[in-house]
Amino acid sequence: MAWNVFKFCTGLKVIGSVMIVVVLAVVGVSYYAVIIFNYAPHLIKGGSEAAIALIVVILFHVLLLMLLWCYFTVIFTDPGGVPQSWWPSPIEDLENQTTPLASTVSPPSGPNVPMVAQGPLVRYCRKCSHFKPPRCHHCSVCKRCVLKMDHHCVWVVNCVGARNYKFFLLFLLYTFLETTLVTAALLPQFIVFLSDADVEVVHPGILATIFLAFVLNLAFALSVLGFLIMHISLVAGNTTTIEAYEKKVSARWRYDLGPKKNFEQVFGTWKLYWLLPMYAEEDLRKMTVLHGLDYPLRPELDS
Ligand SMILES: [Zn+2]
Ligand SMILES: [Zn+2]
């Protein structure tokens, strides 16, 4: 297909770091509406509503902490570039030779020309002047090749790739949970504002803030839920957004190792770390896939 859905990403660079300010502004508005205006006063006042207020206040802060931790980890983690020293593996099928590709094949001259030498497909990026490791794609916003590139995300002002994909997914998860909590926590207040005549006693600025917080969080919760569901299905099939767009639907995906192993390839094998934006040392040492250069194939292909 000639039309490339990812081309619009080129314009995203203009938006840049403004999106971080937007995210922090939404957090600020939500914090005021939920904690300062609504639940902290209930907590201080005590009484029957204090117990619910305590739960909301604790949950809000825990989710916010996790959300911001994941958010800034995605922003500041390099998704993975191609090391200068990287070179394609030997082409084993090439007349049963074990000679490295470096001594048998020269870089092609065309743009992104795939080289098929009776075996694995080796791709070359003319913009970066190097071979591409498997699952690597050139990002037109970052102007470099990114390992296991998923997409360039305007919200995190970074590419999402091999080394920060898990952190991005956790950011989505905590954003969904936090925005759902805020929406639910503000719903009673919102209904009162819509139906009660006493609404006039509330300052118009506060009313606008509560209204804005409710609408923004509801919109974020719904859109992030859709995005989250899409990424859950991508992780289950060991596919990136770009690969899902490119690959043939009929053929079974060569990196599909089954749902459990596919999940571990993104989240690691240590359950304790699954909900944290980090990996266990042992996983980083043993799982080459987390570094973005080597990916195991389905058993029937990996022979
Ligand atoms: Zn490139
Ligand atoms: Zn990028």
CSV table of C-alpha atoms and ligand atoms in Angstrom, one decimal:
chain,number,residue,atom,x,y,z
A,1,MET,CA,0.0,0.0,0.0
A,2,ALA,CA,1.5,3.4,-1.0
A,3,TRP,CA,-0.3,5.4,1.7
A,4,ASN,CA,1.6,5.4,5.0
A,5,VAL,CA,-0.4,6.1,8.1
A,6,PHE,CA,2.7,6.9,10.1
A,7,LYS,CA,3.8,9.8,7.8
A,8,PHE,CA,1.7,12.3,9.8
A,9,CYS,CA,4.1,11.7,12.7
A,10,THR,CA,6.6,14.0,11.0
A,11,GLY,CA,4.6,17.0,12.0
A,12,LEU,CA,4.4,15.9,15.7
A,13,LYS,CA,7.9,17.2,16.4
A,14,VAL,CA,6.5,20.7,16.4
A,15,ILE,CA,4.3,20.0,19.4
A,16,GLY,CA,7.4,18.8,21.4
A,17,SER,CA,7.5,19.2,25.1
A,18,VAL,CA,4.3,21.2,25.3
A,19,MET,CA,2.5,17.9,25.7
A,20,ILE,CA,4.3,17.3,29.0
A,21,VAL,CA,2.9,20.7,30.3
A,22,VAL,CA,-0.5,19.6,29.1
A,23,VAL,CA,-0.3,16.3,31.0
A,24,LEU,CA,0.9,18.1,34.2
A,25,ALA,CA,-1.9,20.7,33.8
A,26,VAL,CA,-4.5,17.9,33.6
A,27,VAL,CA,-3.0,16.4,36.7
A,28,GLY,CA,-3.1,19.8,38.5
A,29,VAL,CA,-6.8,20.4,37.6
A,30,SER,CA,-7.7,16.9,38.7
A,31,TYR,CA,-5.7,17.2,42.0
A,32,TYR,CA,-7.5,20.5,42.8
A,33,ALA,CA,-11.0,19.1,42.0
A,34,VAL,CA,-10.7,15.7,43.7
A,35,ILE,CA,-8.3,16.3,46.7
A,36,ILE,CA,-8.3,20.0,47.6
A,37,PHE,CA,-11.9,20.9,46.9
A,38,ASN,CA,-13.7,17.6,47.6
A,39,TYR,CA,-12.1,14.8,49.6
A,40,ALA,CA,-9.5,16.4,51.8
A,41,PRO,CA,-12.2,18.7,53.5
A,42,HIS,CA,-14.3,15.5,54.0
A,43,LEU,CA,-11.3,13.8,55.6
A,44,ILE,CA,-10.6,16.7,57.9
A,45,LYS,CA,-14.2,17.0,58.9
A,46,GLY,CA,-14.4,13.4,59.9
A,47,GLY,CA,-17.8,11.6,60.3
A,48,SER,CA,-19.3,8.9,58.1
A,49,GLU,CA,-17.8,10.2,54.8
A,50,ALA,CA,-14.2,10.3,56.1
A,51,ALA,CA,-13.6,6.6,55.5
A,52,ILE,CA,-14.5,6.9,51.8
A,53,ALA,CA,-12.5,10.1,51.6
A,54,LEU,CA,-9.5,8.3,53.0
A,55,ILE,CA,-9.7,5.5,50.5
A,56,VAL,CA,-10.1,8.0,47.6
A,57,VAL,CA,-7.2,10.2,48.8
A,58,ILE,CA,-4.8,7.2,49.3
A,59,LEU,CA,-5.8,5.5,46.0
A,60,PHE,CA,-5.5,8.9,44.1
A,61,HIS,CA,-2.0,9.5,45.4
A,62,VAL,CA,-0.7,5.9,44.8
A,63,LEU,CA,-2.0,5.9,41.3
A,64,LEU,CA,-0.7,9.4,40.6
A,65,LEU,CA,2.8,8.4,41.9
A,66,MET,CA,2.8,5.3,39.6
A,67,LEU,CA,1.5,7.3,36.7
A,68,LEU,CA,4.2,10.0,37.0
A,69,TRP,CA,6.9,7.4,37.6
A,70,CYS,CA,6.0,5.5,34.5
A,71,TYR,CA,5.5,8.7,32.5
A,72,PHE,CA,8.9,10.2,33.2
A,73,THR,CA,10.5,6.7,32.8
A,74,VAL,CA,9.1,6.5,29.2
A,75,ILE,CA,10.2,10.0,28.5
A,76,PHE,CA,13.8,9.6,29.7
A,77,THR,CA,14.4,6.0,28.6
A,78,ASP,CA,16.1,5.5,25.3
A,79,PRO,CA,13.9,3.2,23.2
A,80,GLY,CA,17.1,1.7,21.7
A,81,GLY,CA,19.3,2.7,18.8
A,82,VAL,CA,21.4,0.6,16.5
A,83,PRO,CA,24.9,0.2,17.9
A,84,GLN,CA,27.7,1.3,15.6
A,85,SER,CA,29.3,-2.2,15.9
A,86,TRP,CA,26.1,-4.1,15.1
A,87,TRP,CA,26.2,-6.3,12.0
A,88,PRO,CA,23.7,-8.9,10.7
A,89,SER,CA,24.2,-12.5,11.8
A,90,PRO,CA,25.8,-15.0,9.5
A,91,ILE,CA,23.5,-16.2,6.8
A,92,GLU,CA,23.4,-19.9,7.6
A,93,ASP,CA,21.5,-20.9,4.5
A,94,LEU,CA,23.9,-19.3,2.2
A,95,GLU,CA,25.4,-22.5,0.7
A,96,ASN,CA,25.9,-23.8,4.3
A,97,GLN,CA,28.6,-21.2,4.9
A,98,THR,CA,29.2,-19.9,8.4
A,99,THR,CA,31.1,-16.9,7.1
A,100,PRO,CA,29.8,-13.6,8.6
A,101,LEU,CA,27.7,-11.5,6.3
A,102,ALA,CA,30.3,-8.7,6.5
A,103,SER,CA,32.7,-10.7,4.3
A,104,THR,CA,30.1,-11.9,1.8
A,105,VAL,CA,27.7,-9.0,1.1
A,106,SER,CA,28.2,-5.3,0.7
A,107,PRO,CA,25.6,-2.7,1.8
A,108,PRO,CA,23.1,-2.0,-1.0
A,109,SER,CA,22.8,1.4,-2.7
A,110,GLY,CA,19.0,1.8,-2.8
A,111,PRO,CA,16.9,3.2,0.0
A,112,ASN,CA,15.8,0.6,2.5
A,113,VAL,CA,16.5,-2.1,0.0
A,114,PRO,CA,15.9,-5.6,1.4
A,115,MET,CA,18.6,-8.1,0.7
A,116,VAL,CA,17.5,-11.7,0.3
A,117,ALA,CA,20.3,-14.1,0.1
A,118,GLN,CA,18.5,-17.5,0.0
A,119,GLY,CA,17.7,-17.0,3.7
A,120,PRO,CA,17.0,-14.2,6.2
A,121,LEU,CA,15.9,-10.8,5.0
A,122,VAL,CA,18.4,-8.2,5.8
A,123,ARG,CA,17.3,-4.6,5.6
A,124,TYR,CA,19.4,-1.5,5.2
A,125,CYS,CA,18.6,2.1,6.2
A,126,ARG,CA,20.1,4.6,3.8
A,127,LYS,CA,19.2,7.6,6.0
A,128,CYS,CA,21.3,6.2,8.9
A,129,SER,CA,23.7,4.3,6.6
A,130,HIS,CA,23.6,1.0,8.5
A,131,PHE,CA,21.9,-2.4,8.4
A,132,LYS,CA,18.7,-2.7,10.4
A,133,PRO,CA,18.4,-5.4,13.1
A,134,PRO,CA,15.2,-7.4,13.1
A,135,ARG,CA,12.1,-5.4,14.0
A,136,CYS,CA,13.9,-2.1,13.8
A,137,HIS,CA,12.3,0.9,12.0
A,138,HIS,CA,13.5,4.3,11.0
A,139,CYS,CA,11.6,7.1,12.9
A,140,SER,CA,11.1,10.2,10.8
A,141,VAL,CA,10.6,12.4,13.9
A,142,CYS,CA,13.7,11.2,15.8
A,143,LYS,CA,15.6,10.9,12.5
A,144,ARG,CA,17.2,7.6,13.5
A,145,CYS,CA,16.5,3.9,13.5
A,146,VAL,CA,14.7,2.7,16.6
A,147,LEU,CA,14.9,-0.9,17.9
A,148,LYS,CA,11.5,-2.7,17.8
A,149,MET,CA,9.9,0.6,17.1
A,150,ASP,CA,6.2,0.7,18.1
A,151,HIS,CA,5.3,4.3,17.3
A,152,HIS,CA,6.5,7.8,18.0
A,153,CYS,CA,4.4,9.1,20.8
A,154,VAL,CA,3.6,12.8,21.0
A,155,TRP,CA,2.4,12.5,24.7
A,156,VAL,CA,5.8,11.2,25.9
A,157,VAL,CA,7.9,13.2,23.4
A,158,ASN,CA,9.8,10.1,22.6
A,159,CYS,CA,9.8,7.0,20.4
A,160,VAL,CA,8.3,3.9,22.0
A,161,GLY,CA,10.5,1.0,21.2
A,162,ALA,CA,12.2,-2.1,22.6
A,163,ARG,CA,13.6,-0.6,25.8
A,164,ASN,CA,10.6,1.6,27.0
A,165,TYR,CA,7.6,-0.2,25.6
A,166,LYS,CA,6.8,-1.9,28.9
A,167,PHE,CA,7.0,1.5,30.7
A,168,PHE,CA,4.7,3.0,28.1
A,169,LEU,CA,2.1,0.2,28.6
A,170,LEU,CA,2.2,0.8,32.4
A,171,PHE,CA,1.8,4.5,31.8
A,172,LEU,CA,-1.4,3.7,29.8
A,173,LEU,CA,-2.6,1.3,32.6
A,174,TYR,CA,-2.1,3.8,35.5
A,175,THR,CA,-3.5,6.6,33.4
A,176,PHE,CA,-6.7,4.6,32.8
A,177,LEU,CA,-7.0,3.7,36.5
A,178,GLU,CA,-6.4,7.2,37.7
A,179,THR,CA,-8.7,8.9,35.2
A,180,THR,CA,-11.4,6.3,36.0
A,181,LEU,CA,-11.0,7.0,39.7
A,182,VAL,CA,-11.2,10.8,39.2
A,183,THR,CA,-14.3,10.4,37.0
A,184,ALA,CA,-16.0,8.2,39.6
A,185,ALA,CA,-15.0,10.5,42.5
A,186,LEU,CA,-16.3,13.6,40.8
A,187,LEU,CA,-19.5,12.1,39.5
A,188,PRO,CA,-21.6,12.8,42.6
A,189,GLN,CA,-20.4,16.4,42.6
A,190,PHE,CA,-21.1,16.7,38.9
A,191,ILE,CA,-24.7,15.4,39.3
A,192,VAL,CA,-25.3,17.9,42.1
A,193,PHE,CA,-24.0,20.8,40.0
A,194,LEU,CA,-26.3,19.8,37.2
A,195,SER,CA,-29.4,19.3,39.3
A,196,ASP,CA,-29.1,21.4,42.5
A,197,ALA,CA,-30.2,25.1,42.7
A,198,ASP,CA,-27.6,25.7,45.4
A,199,VAL,CA,-24.9,25.5,42.8
A,200,GLU,CA,-24.9,29.3,42.7
A,201,VAL,CA,-23.1,29.3,46.1
A,202,VAL,CA,-20.1,27.8,44.5
A,203,HIS,CA,-17.6,30.2,42.9
A,204,PRO,CA,-17.9,30.0,39.1
A,205,GLY,CA,-14.1,29.4,38.8
A,206,ILE,CA,-14.4,26.3,41.1
A,207,LEU,CA,-17.4,25.1,39.2
A,208,ALA,CA,-15.5,25.4,35.9
A,209,THR,CA,-12.5,23.5,37.3
A,210,ILE,CA,-14.7,20.6,38.6
A,211,PHE,CA,-16.5,20.5,35.3
A,212,LEU,CA,-13.3,20.6,33.3
A,213,ALA,CA,-11.7,17.9,35.5
A,214,PHE,CA,-14.7,15.6,35.1
A,215,VAL,CA,-14.9,16.0,31.3
A,216,LEU,CA,-11.2,15.7,30.7
A,217,ASN,CA,-10.8,12.6,32.9
A,218,LEU,CA,-13.8,10.9,31.3
A,219,ALA,CA,-12.4,11.6,27.9
A,220,PHE,CA,-9.0,10.3,28.8
A,221,ALA,CA,-10.4,7.2,30.5
A,222,LEU,CA,-12.4,6.2,27.4
A,223,SER,CA,-9.7,6.9,24.9
A,224,VAL,CA,-6.9,5.3,26.9
A,225,LEU,CA,-9.1,2.2,27.4
A,226,GLY,CA,-9.4,1.8,23.7
A,227,PHE,CA,-5.6,2.2,23.3
A,228,LEU,CA,-5.0,-0.2,26.2
A,229,ILE,CA,-7.2,-2.9,24.6
A,230,MET,CA,-5.4,-2.5,21.3
A,231,HIS,CA,-2.0,-2.9,23.0
A,232,ILE,CA,-3.1,-5.9,25.0
A,233,SER,CA,-3.9,-7.7,21.8
A,234,LEU,CA,-0.6,-6.6,20.3
A,235,VAL,CA,1.4,-7.9,23.3
A,236,ALA,CA,-0.5,-11.2,23.2
A,237,GLY,CA,0.5,-11.6,19.6
A,238,ASN,CA,4.1,-10.3,20.1
A,239,THR,CA,3.5,-7.6,17.5
A,240,THR,CA,4.3,-3.9,17.4
A,241,THR,CA,1.9,-1.3,16.1
A,242,ILE,CA,4.0,-0.9,12.9
A,243,GLU,CA,4.2,-4.7,12.4
A,244,ALA,CA,0.5,-5.0,12.9
A,245,TYR,CA,0.0,-2.5,10.1
A,246,GLU,CA,2.6,-4.1,7.8
A,247,LYS,CA,2.2,-7.8,8.3
A,248,LYS,CA,-0.1,-10.1,6.3
A,249,VAL,CA,-3.1,-11.1,8.4
A,250,SER,CA,-3.2,-14.7,7.1
A,251,ALA,CA,0.3,-15.8,7.9
A,252,ARG,CA,1.1,-16.8,11.5
A,253,TRP,CA,3.5,-14.2,12.9
A,254,ARG,CA,7.1,-15.4,13.1
A,255,TYR,CA,7.7,-14.0,16.6
A,256,ASP,CA,4.5,-15.3,18.1
A,257,LEU,CA,5.7,-17.7,20.9
A,258,GLY,CA,2.3,-18.1,22.6
A,259,PRO,CA,0.6,-15.5,24.9
A,260,LYS,CA,2.6,-16.3,28.0
A,261,LYS,CA,6.0,-16.0,26.4
A,262,ASN,CA,4.9,-13.1,24.3
A,263,PHE,CA,3.9,-11.3,27.5
A,264,GLU,CA,7.3,-12.1,29.2
A,265,GLN,CA,9.2,-10.7,26.2
A,266,VAL,CA,7.8,-7.3,27.1
A,267,PHE,CA,7.3,-7.5,30.9
A,268,GLY,CA,10.0,-9.9,31.9
A,269,THR,CA,9.7,-13.1,33.9
A,270,TRP,CA,9.7,-11.6,37.4
A,271,LYS,CA,6.1,-11.1,38.6
A,272,LEU,CA,7.3,-8.6,41.2
A,273,TYR,CA,8.4,-6.2,38.5
A,274,TRP,CA,5.4,-6.6,36.2
A,275,LEU,CA,3.7,-3.5,37.5
A,276,LEU,CA,6.8,-1.4,38.0
A,277,PRO,CA,8.6,0.6,35.3
A,278,MET,CA,11.8,-1.4,35.7
A,279,TYR,CA,13.3,-4.9,35.0
A,280,ALA,CA,14.9,-7.5,37.3
A,281,GLU,CA,18.7,-7.6,37.0
A,282,GLU,CA,18.4,-11.3,36.1
A,283,ASP,CA,16.0,-10.6,33.3
A,284,LEU,CA,18.2,-7.9,31.8
A,285,ARG,CA,21.1,-10.3,32.0
A,286,LYS,CA,19.4,-13.3,30.5
A,287,MET,CA,16.8,-11.9,28.2
A,288,THR,CA,18.6,-10.5,25.1
A,289,VAL,CA,15.1,-9.6,23.8
A,290,LEU,CA,14.9,-6.8,26.3
A,291,HIS,CA,17.9,-5.1,24.7
A,292,GLY,CA,16.2,-5.1,21.3
A,293,LEU,CA,18.7,-6.7,19.0
A,294,ASP,CA,17.8,-10.5,19.0
A,295,TYR,CA,14.3,-12.0,19.0
A,296,PRO,CA,13.5,-15.7,19.3
A,297,LEU,CA,11.4,-17.1,16.5
A,298,ARG,CA,8.6,-19.6,16.7
A,299,PRO,CA,10.1,-23.0,17.5
A,300,GLU,CA,9.3,-24.5,14.1
A,301,LEU,CA,11.1,-21.6,12.4
A,302,ASP,CA,14.1,-21.4,14.8
A,303,SER,CA,15.9,-24.5,13.5
B,1,ZN,ZN,17.4,4.8,10.0
B,2,ZN,ZN,10.6,8.8,17.1
